[in-house]
N, CA, C and O atoms as CSV, one atom per row, in Angstrom:
chain,resi,resn,atom,element,x,y,z
A,1,MET,N,N,3.918,-65.193,21.245
A,1,MET,CA,C,3.474,-65.188,19.870
A,1,MET,C,C,3.520,-63.777,19.303
A,1,MET,O,O,4.063,-63.577,18.216
A,2,LEU,N,N,2.972,-62.800,19.999
A,2,LEU,CA,C,2.952,-61.437,19.475
A,2,LEU,C,C,4.352,-60.863,19.352
A,2,LEU,O,O,4.607,-60.051,18.462
A,3,GLN,N,N,5.265,-61.269,20.229
A,3,GLN,CA,C,6.645,-60.798,20.113
A,3,GLN,C,C,7.251,-61.275,18.800
A,3,GLN,O,O,7.999,-60.534,18.162
A,4,SER,N,N,6.942,-62.488,18.392
A,4,SER,CA,C,7.432,-63.000,17.112
A,4,SER,C,C,6.824,-62.234,15.953
A,4,SER,O,O,7.493,-61.991,14.948
A,5,LEU,N,N,5.565,-61.852,16.083
A,5,LEU,CA,C,4.891,-61.103,15.028
A,5,LEU,C,C,5.530,-59.741,14.828
A,5,LEU,O,O,5.606,-59.254,13.700
A,6,ILE,N,N,5.986,-59.125,15.894
A,6,ILE,CA,C,6.614,-57.806,15.821
A,6,ILE,C,C,7.890,-57.853,14.990
A,6,ILE,O,O,8.231,-56.867,14.337
A,7,THR,N,N,8.597,-58.970,14.999
A,7,THR,CA,C,9.861,-59.077,14.264
A,7,THR,C,C,9.667,-59.278,12.763
A,7,THR,O,O,10.635,-59.205,12.006
A,8,LEU,N,N,8.442,-59.528,12.320
A,8,LEU,CA,C,8.175,-59.756,10.901
A,8,LEU,C,C,8.022,-58.434,10.156
A,8,LEU,O,O,7.646,-57.415,10.735
A,9,SER,N,N,8.319,-58.474,8.869
A,9,SER,CA,C,8.096,-57.301,8.016
A,9,SER,C,C,6.592,-57.134,7.799
A,9,SER,O,O,5.818,-58.057,8.049
A,10,ASP,N,N,6.189,-55.968,7.339
A,10,ASP,CA,C,4.774,-55.734,7.042
A,10,ASP,C,C,4.260,-56.743,6.021
A,10,ASP,O,O,3.135,-57.230,6.132
A,11,GLN,N,N,5.083,-57.051,5.031
A,11,GLN,CA,C,4.694,-58.016,4.003
A,11,GLN,C,C,4.493,-59.409,4.608
A,11,GLN,O,O,3.530,-60.099,4.272
A,12,ASP,N,N,5.399,-59.822,5.498
A,12,ASP,CA,C,5.271,-61.132,6.139
A,12,ASP,C,C,4.037,-61.188,7.037
A,12,ASP,O,O,3.361,-62.215,7.096
A,13,ILE,N,N,3.742,-60.103,7.730
A,13,ILE,CA,C,2.547,-60.057,8.578
A,13,ILE,C,C,1.302,-60.240,7.717
A,13,ILE,O,O,0.391,-60.981,8.088
A,14,GLU,N,N,1.261,-59.572,6.576
A,14,GLU,CA,C,0.119,-59.703,5.661
A,14,GLU,C,C,-0.015,-61.137,5.159
A,14,GLU,O,O,-1.124,-61.664,5.073
A,15,VAL,N,N,1.109,-61.770,4.830
A,15,VAL,CA,C,1.097,-63.161,4.363
A,15,VAL,C,C,0.566,-64.078,5.462
A,15,VAL,O,O,-0.251,-64.958,5.191
A,16,VAL,N,N,1.020,-63.881,6.694
A,16,VAL,CA,C,0.580,-64.693,7.831
A,16,VAL,C,C,-0.922,-64.530,8.053
A,16,VAL,O,O,-1.649,-65.519,8.150
A,17,ILE,N,N,-1.384,-63.289,8.133
A,17,ILE,CA,C,-2.798,-63.035,8.401
A,17,ILE,C,C,-3.675,-63.614,7.286
A,17,ILE,O,O,-4.717,-64.208,7.562
A,18,THR,N,N,-3.262,-63.444,6.048
A,18,THR,CA,C,-4.033,-63.975,4.920
A,18,THR,C,C,-4.127,-65.497,4.988
A,18,THR,O,O,-5.208,-66.061,4.819
A,19,ALA,N,N,-3.007,-66.159,5.234
A,19,ALA,CA,C,-3.000,-67.627,5.300
A,19,ALA,C,C,-3.848,-68.131,6.463
A,19,ALA,O,O,-4.581,-69.109,6.316
A,20,VAL,N,N,-3.754,-67.476,7.613
A,20,VAL,CA,C,-4.530,-67.913,8.780
A,20,VAL,C,C,-6.020,-67.673,8.542
A,20,VAL,O,O,-6.842,-68.514,8.905
A,21,ARG,N,N,-6.373,-66.558,7.949
A,21,ARG,CA,C,-7.792,-66.307,7.627
A,21,ARG,C,C,-8.318,-67.365,6.664
A,21,ARG,O,O,-9.433,-67.859,6.831
A,22,GLN,N,N,-7.519,-67.715,5.653
A,22,GLN,CA,C,-7.930,-68.761,4.710
A,22,GLN,C,C,-8.134,-70.084,5.442
A,22,GLN,O,O,-9.128,-70.776,5.221
A,23,TRP,N,N,-7.192,-70.431,6.312
A,23,TRP,CA,C,-7.291,-71.693,7.043
A,23,TRP,C,C,-8.525,-71.684,7.948
A,23,TRP,O,O,-9.262,-72.667,8.011
A,24,CYS,N,N,-8.741,-70.575,8.643
A,24,CYS,CA,C,-9.900,-70.475,9.539
A,24,CYS,C,C,-11.209,-70.560,8.755
A,24,CYS,O,O,-12.152,-71.216,9.198
A,25,THR,N,N,-11.274,-69.914,7.612
A,25,THR,CA,C,-12.478,-69.984,6.780
A,25,THR,C,C,-12.724,-71.414,6.324
A,25,THR,O,O,-13.845,-71.916,6.404
A,26,LYS,N,N,-11.683,-72.059,5.851
A,26,LYS,CA,C,-11.799,-73.442,5.380
A,26,LYS,C,C,-12.230,-74.376,6.505
A,26,LYS,O,O,-12.945,-75.350,6.266
A,27,ASN,N,N,-11.797,-74.083,7.728
A,27,ASN,CA,C,-12.068,-74.963,8.864
A,27,ASN,C,C,-13.166,-74.445,9.782
A,27,ASN,O,O,-13.357,-74.964,10.882
A,28,HIS,N,N,-13.886,-73.423,9.333
A,28,HIS,CA,C,-15.057,-72.900,10.046
A,28,HIS,C,C,-14.755,-72.553,11.501
A,28,HIS,O,O,-15.455,-72.987,12.416
A,29,CYS,N,N,-13.709,-71.769,11.694
A,29,CYS,CA,C,-13.383,-71.303,13.041
A,29,CYS,C,C,-12.996,-69.830,12.981
A,29,CYS,O,O,-12.664,-69.302,11.920
A,30,GLU,N,N,-13.043,-69.188,14.121
A,30,GLU,CA,C,-12.669,-67.780,14.226
A,30,GLU,C,C,-11.167,-67.674,14.438
A,30,GLU,O,O,-10.550,-68.565,15.023
A,31,ILE,N,N,-10.588,-66.593,13.964
A,31,ILE,CA,C,-9.146,-66.395,14.121
A,31,ILE,C,C,-8.765,-66.238,15.597
A,31,ILE,O,O,-7.630,-66.526,15.977
A,32,ASP,N,N,-9.715,-65.779,16.434
A,32,ASP,CA,C,-9.409,-65.612,17.856
A,32,ASP,C,C,-9.825,-66.823,18.698
A,32,ASP,O,O,-9.813,-66.751,19.927
A,33,SER,N,N,-10.193,-67.934,18.048
A,33,SER,CA,C,-10.477,-69.181,18.763
A,33,SER,C,C,-9.160,-69.884,19.095
A,33,SER,O,O,-8.094,-69.459,18.649
A,34,ASN,N,N,-9.240,-70.942,19.865
A,34,ASN,CA,C,-8.030,-71.723,20.174
A,34,ASN,C,C,-7.378,-72.241,18.899
A,34,ASN,O,O,-6.156,-72.192,18.754
A,35,GLU,N,N,-8.202,-72.740,17.972
A,35,GLU,CA,C,-7.665,-73.259,16.710
A,35,GLU,C,C,-7.034,-72.147,15.886
A,35,GLU,O,O,-5.982,-72.339,15.276
A,36,GLY,N,N,-7.676,-70.990,15.869
A,36,GLY,CA,C,-7.145,-69.847,15.127
A,36,GLY,C,C,-5.822,-69.363,15.692
A,36,GLY,O,O,-4.898,-69.037,14.945
A,37,ARG,N,N,-5.736,-69.318,17.016
A,37,ARG,CA,C,-4.473,-68.901,17.648
A,37,ARG,C,C,-3.375,-69.929,17.396
A,37,ARG,O,O,-2.212,-69.573,17.206
A,38,ARG,N,N,-3.748,-71.190,17.396
A,38,ARG,CA,C,-2.772,-72.245,17.088
A,38,ARG,C,C,-2.269,-72.094,15.651
A,38,ARG,O,O,-1.076,-72.237,15.385
A,39,ALA,N,N,-3.184,-71.807,14.736
A,39,ALA,CA,C,-2.810,-71.596,13.334
A,39,ALA,C,C,-1.917,-70.370,13.197
A,39,ALA,O,O,-0.951,-70.390,12.434
A,40,LEU,N,N,-2.232,-69.308,13.925
A,40,LEU,CA,C,-1.433,-68.084,13.867
A,40,LEU,C,C,-0.016,-68.335,14.372
A,40,LEU,O,O,0.953,-67.891,13.757
A,41,THR,N,N,0.104,-69.037,15.479
A,41,THR,CA,C,1.420,-69.354,16.031
A,41,THR,C,C,2.244,-70.172,15.040
A,41,THR,O,O,3.420,-69.887,14.816
A,42,LEU,N,N,1.625,-71.179,14.454
A,42,LEU,CA,C,2.332,-72.017,13.485
A,42,LEU,C,C,2.684,-71.224,12.232
A,42,LEU,O,O,3.781,-71.378,11.693
A,43,ALA,N,N,1.775,-70.382,11.764
A,43,ALA,CA,C,2.037,-69.589,10.557
A,43,ALA,C,C,3.224,-68.656,10.755
A,43,ALA,O,O,4.034,-68.481,9.845
A,44,ILE,N,N,3.333,-68.059,11.932
A,44,ILE,CA,C,4.479,-67.185,12.221
A,44,ILE,C,C,5.767,-67.989,12.142
A,44,ILE,O,O,6.747,-67.549,11.543
A,45,ASP,N,N,5.760,-69.167,12.749
A,45,ASP,CA,C,6.944,-70.030,12.702
A,45,ASP,C,C,7.270,-70.432,11.261
A,45,ASP,O,O,8.429,-70.401,10.850
A,46,LEU,N,N,6.255,-70.804,10.512
A,46,LEU,CA,C,6.471,-71.239,9.130
A,46,LEU,C,C,6.986,-70.116,8.245
A,46,LEU,O,O,7.870,-70.343,7.419
A,47,VAL,N,N,6.454,-68.910,8.399
A,47,VAL,CA,C,6.882,-67.806,7.534
A,47,VAL,C,C,8.331,-67.426,7.826
A,47,VAL,O,O,9.026,-66.902,6.955
A,48,GLN,N,N,8.780,-67.686,9.035
A,48,GLN,CA,C,10.169,-67.400,9.382
A,48,GLN,C,C,11.113,-68.478,8.862
A,48,GLN,O,O,12.310,-68.235,8.709
A,49,ASN,N,N,10.578,-69.673,8.589
A,49,ASN,CA,C,11.440,-70.806,8.254
A,49,ASN,C,C,11.133,-71.502,6.937
A,49,ASN,O,O,11.753,-72.522,6.638
A,50,SER,N,N,10.209,-70.996,6.144
A,50,SER,CA,C,9.877,-71.683,4.892
A,50,SER,C,C,9.430,-70.678,3.834
A,50,SER,O,O,9.347,-69.475,4.085
A,51,ALA,N,N,9.147,-71.199,2.660
A,51,ALA,CA,C,8.740,-70.350,1.536
A,51,ALA,C,C,7.387,-69.705,1.815
A,51,ALA,O,O,6.429,-70.379,2.193
A,52,ARG,N,N,7.325,-68.400,1.624
A,52,ARG,CA,C,6.097,-67.666,1.900
A,52,ARG,C,C,4.974,-68.020,0.933
A,52,ARG,O,O,3.800,-67.970,1.299
A,53,ASP,N,N,5.326,-68.377,-0.296
A,53,ASP,CA,C,4.296,-68.675,-1.291
A,53,ASP,C,C,3.583,-69.997,-1.019
A,53,ASP,O,O,2.543,-70.271,-1.618
A,54,ARG,N,N,4.121,-70.806,-0.137
A,54,ARG,CA,C,3.485,-72.075,0.234
A,54,ARG,C,C,2.956,-72.065,1.662
A,54,ARG,O,O,2.678,-73.125,2.223
A,55,LEU,N,N,2.815,-70.898,2.252
A,55,LEU,CA,C,2.436,-70.827,3.665
A,55,LEU,C,C,1.088,-71.487,3.932
A,55,LEU,O,O,0.974,-72.294,4.854
A,56,PHE,N,N,0.067,-71.160,3.146
A,56,PHE,CA,C,-1.249,-71.754,3.373
A,56,PHE,C,C,-1.196,-73.274,3.232
A,56,PHE,O,O,-1.770,-73.990,4.052
A,57,GLN,N,N,-0.515,-73.772,2.205
A,57,GLN,CA,C,-0.398,-75.216,2.007
A,57,GLN,C,C,0.337,-75.867,3.179
A,57,GLN,O,O,-0.090,-76.906,3.681
A,58,ASN,N,N,1.442,-75.255,3.615
A,58,ASN,CA,C,2.198,-75.796,4.750
A,58,ASN,C,C,1.363,-75.775,6.024
A,58,ASN,O,O,1.407,-76.716,6.816
A,59,LEU,N,N,0.611,-74.712,6.216
A,59,LEU,CA,C,-0.249,-74.591,7.393
A,59,LEU,C,C,-1.306,-75.690,7.386
A,59,LEU,O,O,-1.549,-76.331,8.409
A,60,THR,N,N,-1.923,-75.902,6.249
A,60,THR,CA,C,-2.950,-76.933,6.119
A,60,THR,C,C,-2.362,-78.325,6.332
A,60,THR,O,O,-2.975,-79.165,6.991
A,61,GLU,N,N,-1.180,-78.571,5.778
A,61,GLU,CA,C,-0.531,-79.873,5.959
A,61,GLU,C,C,-0.197,-80.126,7.422
A,61,GLU,O,O,-0.386,-81.236,7.920
A,62,ARG,N,N,0.294,-79.115,8.107
A,62,ARG,CA,C,0.700,-79.281,9.503
A,62,ARG,C,C,-0.488,-79.412,10.446
A,62,ARG,O,O,-0.472,-80.240,11.356
A,63,LEU,N,N,-1.524,-78.595,10.231
A,63,LEU,CA,C,-2.659,-78.578,11.149
A,63,LEU,C,C,-3.747,-79.567,10.774
A,63,LEU,O,O,-4.451,-80.081,11.643
A,64,GLY,N,N,-3.888,-79.837,9.473
A,64,GLY,CA,C,-4.973,-80.702,9.036
A,64,GLY,C,C,-6.311,-80.062,9.348
A,64,GLY,O,O,-6.358,-78.899,9.747
A,65,PRO,N,N,-7.407,-80.802,9.174
A,65,PRO,CA,C,-8.722,-80.253,9.497
A,65,PRO,C,C,-8.929,-80.206,11.004
A,65,PRO,O,O,-8.318,-80.968,11.754
A,66,ARG,N,N,-9.795,-79.303,11.430
A,66,ARG,CA,C,-10.161,-79.248,12.851
A,66,ARG,C,C,-10.812,-80.559,13.231
A,66,ARG,O,O,-11.453,-81.197,12.397
A,67,SER,N,N,-10.657,-80.972,14.478
A,67,SER,CA,C,-11.212,-82.254,14.906
A,67,SER,C,C,-12.729,-82.284,14.760
A,67,SER,O,O,-13.270,-83.319,14.370
A,68,GLY,N,N,-13.430,-81.207,15.052
A,68,GLY,CA,C,-14.877,-81.157,14.883
A,68,GLY,C,C,-15.274,-81.308,13.435
A,68,GLY,O,O,-16.260,-81.976,13.122
A,69,GLN,N,N,-14.514,-80.693,12.552
A,69,GLN,CA,C,-14.797,-80.807,11.125
A,69,GLN,C,C,-14.527,-82.228,10.660
A,69,GLN,O,O,-15.284,-82.773,9.856
A,70,MET,N,N,-13.458,-82.832,11.157
A,70,MET,CA,C,-13.117,-84.193,10.764
A,70,MET,C,C,-14.222,-85.145,11.216
A,70,MET,O,O,-14.593,-86.052,10.472
A,71,ASP,N,N,-14.759,-84.951,12.434
A,71,ASP,CA,C,-15.840,-85.791,12.926
A,71,ASP,C,C,-17.068,-85.671,12.031
A,71,ASP,O,O,-17.710,-86.674,11.723
A,72,ALA,N,N,-17.399,-84.446,11.610
A,72,ALA,CA,C,-18.553,-84.227,10.740
A,72,ALA,C,C,-18.339,-84.892,9.386
A,72,ALA,O,O,-19.257,-85.502,8.839
A,73,GLU,N,N,-17.125,-84.776,8.844
A,73,GLU,CA,C,-16.833,-85.397,7.553
A,73,GLU,C,C,-16.888,-86.913,7.661
A,73,GLU,O,O,-17.401,-87.580,6.762
A,74,THR,N,N,-16.367,-87.460,8.745
A,74,THR,CA,C,-16.384,-88.902,8.958
A,74,THR,C,C,-17.817,-89.398,9.082
A,74,THR,O,O,-18.164,-90.438,8.523
A,75,SER,N,N,-18.658,-88.659,9.814
A,75,SER,CA,C,-20.059,-89.039,9.977
A,75,SER,C,C,-20.792,-89.019,8.653
A,75,SER,O,O,-21.571,-89.927,8.361
A,76,SER,N,N,-20.552,-87.986,7.840
A,76,SER,CA,C,-21.253,-87.905,6.556
A,76,SER,C,C,-20.808,-89.031,5.629
A,76,SER,O,O,-21.617,-89.549,4.859
A,77,LEU,N,N,-19.546,-89.416,5.689
A,77,LEU,CA,C,-19.070,-90.534,4.872
A,77,LEU,C,C,-19.691,-91.849,5.340
A,77,LEU,O,O,-20.032,-92.704,4.522
A,78,ALA,N,N,-19.835,-92.009,6.648
A,78,ALA,CA,C,-20.400,-93.232,7.199
A,78,ALA,C,C,-21.877,-93.371,6.836
A,78,ALA,O,O,-22.389,-94.484,6.712
A,79,ASN,N,N,-22.563,-92.232,6.666
A,79,ASN,CA,C,-23.988,-92.256,6.349
A,79,ASN,C,C,-24.269,-92.497,4.875
A,79,ASN,O,O,-25.428,-92.657,4.491
A,80,GLN,N,N,-23.246,-92.528,4.051
A,80,GLN,CA,C,-23.459,-92.719,2.607
A,80,GLN,C,C,-23.653,-94.167,2.266
A,80,GLN,O,O,-23.844,-94.506,1.098
């Protein structure tokens, strides 16, 4: 993963880090957690192969919500 990061431009690295931080914040996880590392790996792949302006959206579409977050959302819906 880090080898792929080295090949990116400074601008692409900033785009990747920003998108992953946004995803981690939205999904209540740390960037150095398993989910955060998974998001970082996918973001690097996406920035190399897709439009940079849609990176966060593509990341969210590919990863979806964290399973723990999905369980909490499902439980709250069931309790309504």
